[in-house]
Amino acid sequence: MVSWKGIYFILTLFCGSFFGSIFMLGPFLPLMFVSPSWYRWINNRLVATWLTLPVALLETMFGVKVIITGDAFVPGERSVIIMNHRTRMDWLFLWNCLMRYSYLRLEKICLKASLKSVPGFENSKARSNDFAEKNGLQKYEYVLHPRTTGFTFVVDRLREGKNLDAVHDITVAYPHNMPQTEKHLLLGDFPKEIHFHVRRYPVDTLPESREGLQLWCHKRWEEKEERLRSFYEGEKNFHFTGQTVIPPCKSELRVLVLKVLSILYWTLFSPAMCLLIYLYSLVRWYFIITVVIFVLLERIFGGLEIVELACYRFFHKQPHLNVKKNE
């Protein structure tokens, strides 16, 4: 049966995301065509205010406990995060970890379009086993075989531009219930505990070749399999690794204050925007025009991020074109 908690969670996130896009991000859209860098700087911080909302709801309203062990994050460090997937919702729960290390405004998720509709872990596990059988690899019980092409491409490109400081390898585990899809959240099935174990690898410790990176990535997944086996067959924590809980760069008091402010802000924001739309015709016209712009950008170009990337490339080509003209 659908739970009021689940309805409240999904509805609050949707309304916050929808009205936030229109009334917080919308006014800055013209800036993207003038200065993509400034637009990105502002966009990152506005989006981060919304990313605190699911964290706040999960921990404050629904009592989800988050435990982080292993290596510490370095605030502001340029990092690639790799993580195993136990459910479709891991990416959402990861924000509970990143918020404590000031990573929310920097985090970007790289996901193939074909993977947006991938089913839960068990169905994906069958595909992973088929892949292992075809390629003569070991079949896993707790993780899926990594597809290393995207990982090696991202690491190579970031290293070329000297924009990578480290790779963070995160192992996520759920000692109790483990909601697989959005439907489980709608039914009120929120995880009681989420454990994150972090390993940090400085960029200078990574293999230089693409083949070496692929082998390195496969090795990390072999370690994850054994780590999760010990977790689920043991005391259902990562204490056996010998690495203690990581002290966050934000105190738990500061995290609590941020969570409370986030709930208050977003609880008031969406109704306030609805009231403005109802009371003022100018706001209604702005709302309609902005929604139409977002829809057209999605239909014609494939999304706002594609247009932003094109603007960024255009402005960064200008100095090169001016040099050619001067020659």
XYZ file of C-alpha atoms in Angstrom:
327
model
C 0.000 0.000 0.000
C 1.178 3.518 -0.817
C 2.519 5.276 2.277
C 1.934 8.915 3.234
C 5.680 9.110 3.887
C 6.412 7.948 0.360
C 3.893 10.351 -1.190
C 5.268 13.252 0.867
C 8.866 12.380 -0.085
C 8.252 12.036 -3.841
C 5.880 15.021 -4.048
C 8.179 17.323 -2.054
C 11.196 16.417 -4.208
C 9.246 16.823 -7.465
C 7.704 20.176 -6.537
C 11.018 21.499 -5.264
C 12.806 20.411 -8.418
C 10.089 21.732 -10.756
C 9.538 25.144 -9.177
C 13.236 25.497 -8.367
C 14.099 25.019 -12.045
C 11.542 27.624 -13.108
C 12.004 30.313 -10.459
C 15.610 29.816 -9.289
C 17.477 28.581 -12.370
C 15.204 30.174 -14.987
C 16.187 33.818 -14.355
C 19.854 32.945 -14.959
C 19.351 31.199 -18.322
C 20.343 34.302 -20.385
C 23.671 34.378 -18.511
C 24.526 31.017 -20.090
C 24.784 32.712 -23.509
C 26.996 35.508 -22.163
C 29.247 33.804 -19.619
C 28.835 30.012 -19.326
C 31.424 29.865 -16.538
C 29.509 32.277 -14.301
C 26.251 30.522 -15.157
C 27.781 27.188 -14.078
C 29.129 28.720 -10.849
C 25.674 30.037 -9.909
C 23.878 26.912 -11.149
C 26.039 24.607 -9.013
C 25.163 26.487 -5.849
C 21.445 26.740 -6.586
C 21.183 23.044 -7.423
C 23.108 22.168 -4.246
C 20.380 23.842 -2.173
C 17.886 21.341 -3.618
C 20.259 18.375 -3.208
C 20.193 18.965 0.545
C 16.436 18.300 0.554
C 16.419 14.493 0.021
C 19.251 14.224 2.566
C 17.223 16.216 5.089
C 14.022 14.255 4.493
C 15.692 10.844 4.674
C 17.600 11.529 7.886
C 15.379 13.988 9.755
C 11.885 12.880 8.761
C 12.397 9.154 8.145
C 15.242 8.313 10.528
C 17.769 6.922 8.017
C 21.158 6.394 9.695
C 24.320 7.054 7.641
C 27.703 5.546 8.601
C 30.876 6.452 6.662
C 34.175 4.600 7.135
C 37.513 4.474 5.334
C 39.518 7.342 3.853
C 38.583 11.001 4.226
C 37.482 13.262 1.393
C 39.461 16.420 0.735
C 36.993 19.338 0.378
C 37.157 20.890 -3.086
C 39.324 18.089 -4.484
C 38.715 17.198 -8.137
C 37.760 13.561 -7.981
C 36.126 10.760 -9.934
C 33.843 8.697 -7.692
C 33.203 5.056 -8.575
C 30.589 3.076 -6.653
C 28.915 -0.308 -6.734
C 25.134 -0.435 -7.176
C 22.881 -2.448 -4.902
C 19.683 -0.633 -5.949
C 18.455 1.902 -8.504
C 18.456 4.476 -5.703
C 22.160 4.430 -4.753
C 22.796 7.739 -6.531
C 20.149 9.410 -4.352
C 21.503 7.984 -1.099
C 25.069 8.982 -2.052
C 24.119 12.622 -1.432
C 23.851 11.792 2.291
C 27.554 10.973 2.207
C 28.700 13.856 0.000
C 26.836 16.543 1.932
C 29.109 16.014 4.937
C 32.199 16.797 2.847
C 30.942 19.845 0.905
C 30.785 17.844 -2.330
C 27.131 18.420 -3.255
C 27.694 21.539 -5.346
C 30.560 19.825 -7.202
C 28.978 16.420 -7.818
C 27.978 15.476 -11.364
C 26.530 12.084 -12.325
C 27.722 10.448 -15.557
C 25.133 7.967 -16.826
C 24.501 6.433 -20.231
C 21.009 7.290 -21.513
C 20.275 3.567 -21.946
C 20.892 3.006 -18.219
C 18.196 5.436 -17.046
C 15.560 2.718 -17.398
C 17.649 -0.194 -16.112
C 15.651 -2.329 -13.613
C 16.720 -3.253 -10.080
C 19.834 -5.090 -8.902
C 18.564 -8.645 -9.353
C 17.596 -8.163 -13.018
C 20.864 -6.344 -13.709
C 22.739 -9.151 -11.952
C 21.465 -11.643 -14.530
C 22.874 -9.439 -17.310
C 26.137 -9.102 -15.419
C 26.435 -12.884 -15.103
C 25.781 -13.283 -18.833
C 28.529 -10.746 -19.519
C 30.902 -12.633 -17.189
C 30.143 -15.964 -18.854
C 30.742 -14.599 -22.354
C 34.049 -13.012 -21.335
C 35.336 -15.788 -19.088
C 35.080 -13.723 -15.920
C 34.140 -14.611 -12.357
C 30.432 -14.351 -11.506
C 29.714 -11.979 -8.641
C 27.116 -12.278 -5.889
C 27.153 -8.761 -4.417
C 28.315 -6.492 -7.254
C 27.803 -6.133 -10.988
C 30.718 -6.363 -13.395
C 32.005 -2.843 -14.143
C 31.845 -1.531 -17.692
C 35.243 0.125 -17.803
C 35.004 2.071 -21.098
C 33.363 5.140 -19.562
C 35.651 5.112 -16.537
C 38.863 4.989 -18.560
C 37.600 7.681 -20.966
C 36.725 10.108 -18.141
C 39.974 9.526 -16.246
C 42.079 9.904 -19.411
C 40.399 13.159 -20.435
C 40.593 14.678 -16.959
C 44.273 13.729 -16.623
C 45.041 15.258 -20.004
C 43.630 18.576 -18.817
C 45.274 18.225 -15.380
C 41.809 18.337 -13.788
C 41.988 15.203 -11.631
C 43.414 14.881 -8.118
C 42.124 11.466 -7.036
C 39.687 8.607 -7.552
C 37.345 7.795 -4.673
C 36.141 4.195 -4.614
C 32.927 3.943 -2.563
C 31.356 0.665 -1.456
C 27.735 1.040 -0.358
C 25.854 -1.531 1.718
C 22.476 -1.825 3.422
C 22.464 -4.011 6.564
C 18.664 -4.125 6.853
C 16.060 -3.338 4.196
C 17.220 -2.358 0.707
C 14.656 -0.464 -1.445
C 15.284 -1.344 -5.067
C 13.264 1.254 -7.007
C 11.289 4.481 -6.690
C 8.186 2.334 -6.150
C 9.610 1.054 -2.858
C 10.133 4.630 -1.670
C 6.545 5.451 -2.630
C 5.477 2.533 -0.430
C 7.449 4.059 2.458
C 10.251 1.477 2.353
C 13.200 3.696 3.303
C 16.522 2.089 4.317
C 17.121 2.001 8.084
C 20.900 2.255 7.663
C 23.270 3.054 4.809
C 26.987 2.236 5.117
C 29.582 3.887 2.869
C 33.180 2.670 2.829
C 35.564 5.067 1.054
C 38.984 4.358 -0.456
C 40.965 7.271 -1.882
C 43.527 6.757 -4.659
C 45.704 9.793 -5.594
C 45.919 10.313 -9.334
C 49.666 9.588 -9.396
C 48.989 6.028 -8.153
C 46.752 5.158 -11.132
C 48.076 3.200 -14.137
C 48.992 5.341 -17.147
C 47.675 3.074 -19.925
C 44.016 2.491 -20.773
C 44.483 -1.283 -20.425
C 46.082 -0.744 -17.027
C 43.143 1.413 -15.908
C 40.684 -1.282 -16.992
C 42.530 -3.924 -14.989
C 42.754 -1.528 -12.031
C 38.999 -0.969 -12.130
C 38.274 -4.723 -12.294
C 40.575 -5.223 -9.296
C 38.596 -2.682 -7.270
C 35.376 -4.578 -8.031
C 36.935 -7.860 -6.942
C 37.781 -6.155 -3.655
C 34.232 -4.819 -3.372
C 32.833 -8.328 -3.801
C 34.975 -9.672 -0.958
C 34.307 -6.605 1.193
C 30.536 -6.952 0.775
C 30.701 -10.701 1.370
C 32.429 -10.026 4.702
C 29.881 -7.300 5.452
C 26.745 -9.404 4.880
C 28.107 -12.653 6.297
C 29.600 -10.905 9.340
C 28.366 -8.184 11.676
C 26.990 -6.034 8.851
C 29.462 -3.193 9.213
C 32.836 -2.279 7.701
C 34.783 -2.338 10.990
C 36.599 -5.485 9.832
C 38.545 -3.286 7.355
C 40.388 -1.748 10.295
C 39.458 1.746 9.111
C 37.358 3.820 11.484
C 34.513 6.228 10.888
C 35.645 9.277 8.899
C 35.343 12.605 10.727
C 33.292 14.858 8.416
C 34.516 18.326 7.497
C 31.088 19.562 8.605
C 30.167 18.944 12.249
C 26.981 16.950 12.840
C 25.484 20.069 14.436
C 26.147 22.052 11.260
C 24.716 19.218 9.160
C 21.596 19.195 11.350
C 21.145 22.955 10.970
C 21.473 22.661 7.176
C 18.911 19.854 7.100
C 16.374 21.791 9.165
C 16.841 24.942 7.052
C 16.468 22.895 3.872
C 13.169 21.378 4.992
C 11.818 24.770 6.074
C 12.912 26.514 2.879
C 11.580 23.947 0.410
C 8.372 23.357 2.361
C 7.583 27.074 2.023
C 9.099 27.680 -1.425
C 6.774 25.587 -3.619
C 3.482 26.835 -2.059
C 4.824 30.408 -2.228
C 5.528 30.062 -5.960
C 2.035 28.622 -6.533
C 0.566 31.613 -4.697
C 2.555 34.069 -6.840
C 1.360 32.322 -10.019
C -2.224 32.586 -8.813
C -2.026 36.250 -7.762
C 0.013 37.912 -10.525
C -0.483 37.668 -14.280
C 3.142 38.729 -14.910
C 4.364 35.730 -12.892
C 1.953 33.460 -14.794
C 3.358 34.629 -18.119
C 6.931 34.171 -16.873
C 6.021 30.673 -15.668
C 4.432 29.653 -18.995
C 7.243 31.099 -21.129
C 9.980 29.466 -19.010
C 8.253 26.062 -19.100
C 7.934 26.328 -22.901
C 11.646 27.222 -23.172
C 12.677 24.211 -21.064
C 10.446 21.885 -23.128
C 11.788 23.213 -26.444
C 15.392 22.889 -25.264
C 14.694 19.265 -24.349
C 12.865 18.419 -27.590
C 15.143 20.254 -30.037
C 18.602 19.934 -28.464
C 18.206 17.000 -26.080
C 18.376 18.995 -22.874
C 19.635 22.189 -21.264
C 23.047 20.668 -20.532
C 23.680 20.152 -24.278
C 23.049 23.834 -24.972
C 25.266 24.835 -22.045
C 28.091 22.633 -23.335
C 27.775 24.174 -26.815
C 27.976 27.680 -25.310
C 31.020 26.727 -23.262
C 32.805 25.309 -26.326
C 31.929 28.380 -28.398
C 33.357 30.858 -25.880
C 36.490 28.794 -25.329
C 37.159 28.647 -29.076
C 37.101 32.422 -29.431
C 40.734 33.129 -28.332
C 41.947 30.444 -30.717
C 39.966 31.978 -33.613
C 41.267 35.478 -32.793
C 44.877 34.237 -32.932
C 44.233 32.783 -36.398
C 42.735 36.103 -37.574
C 45.762 38.042 -36.312
C 48.076 35.698 -38.198
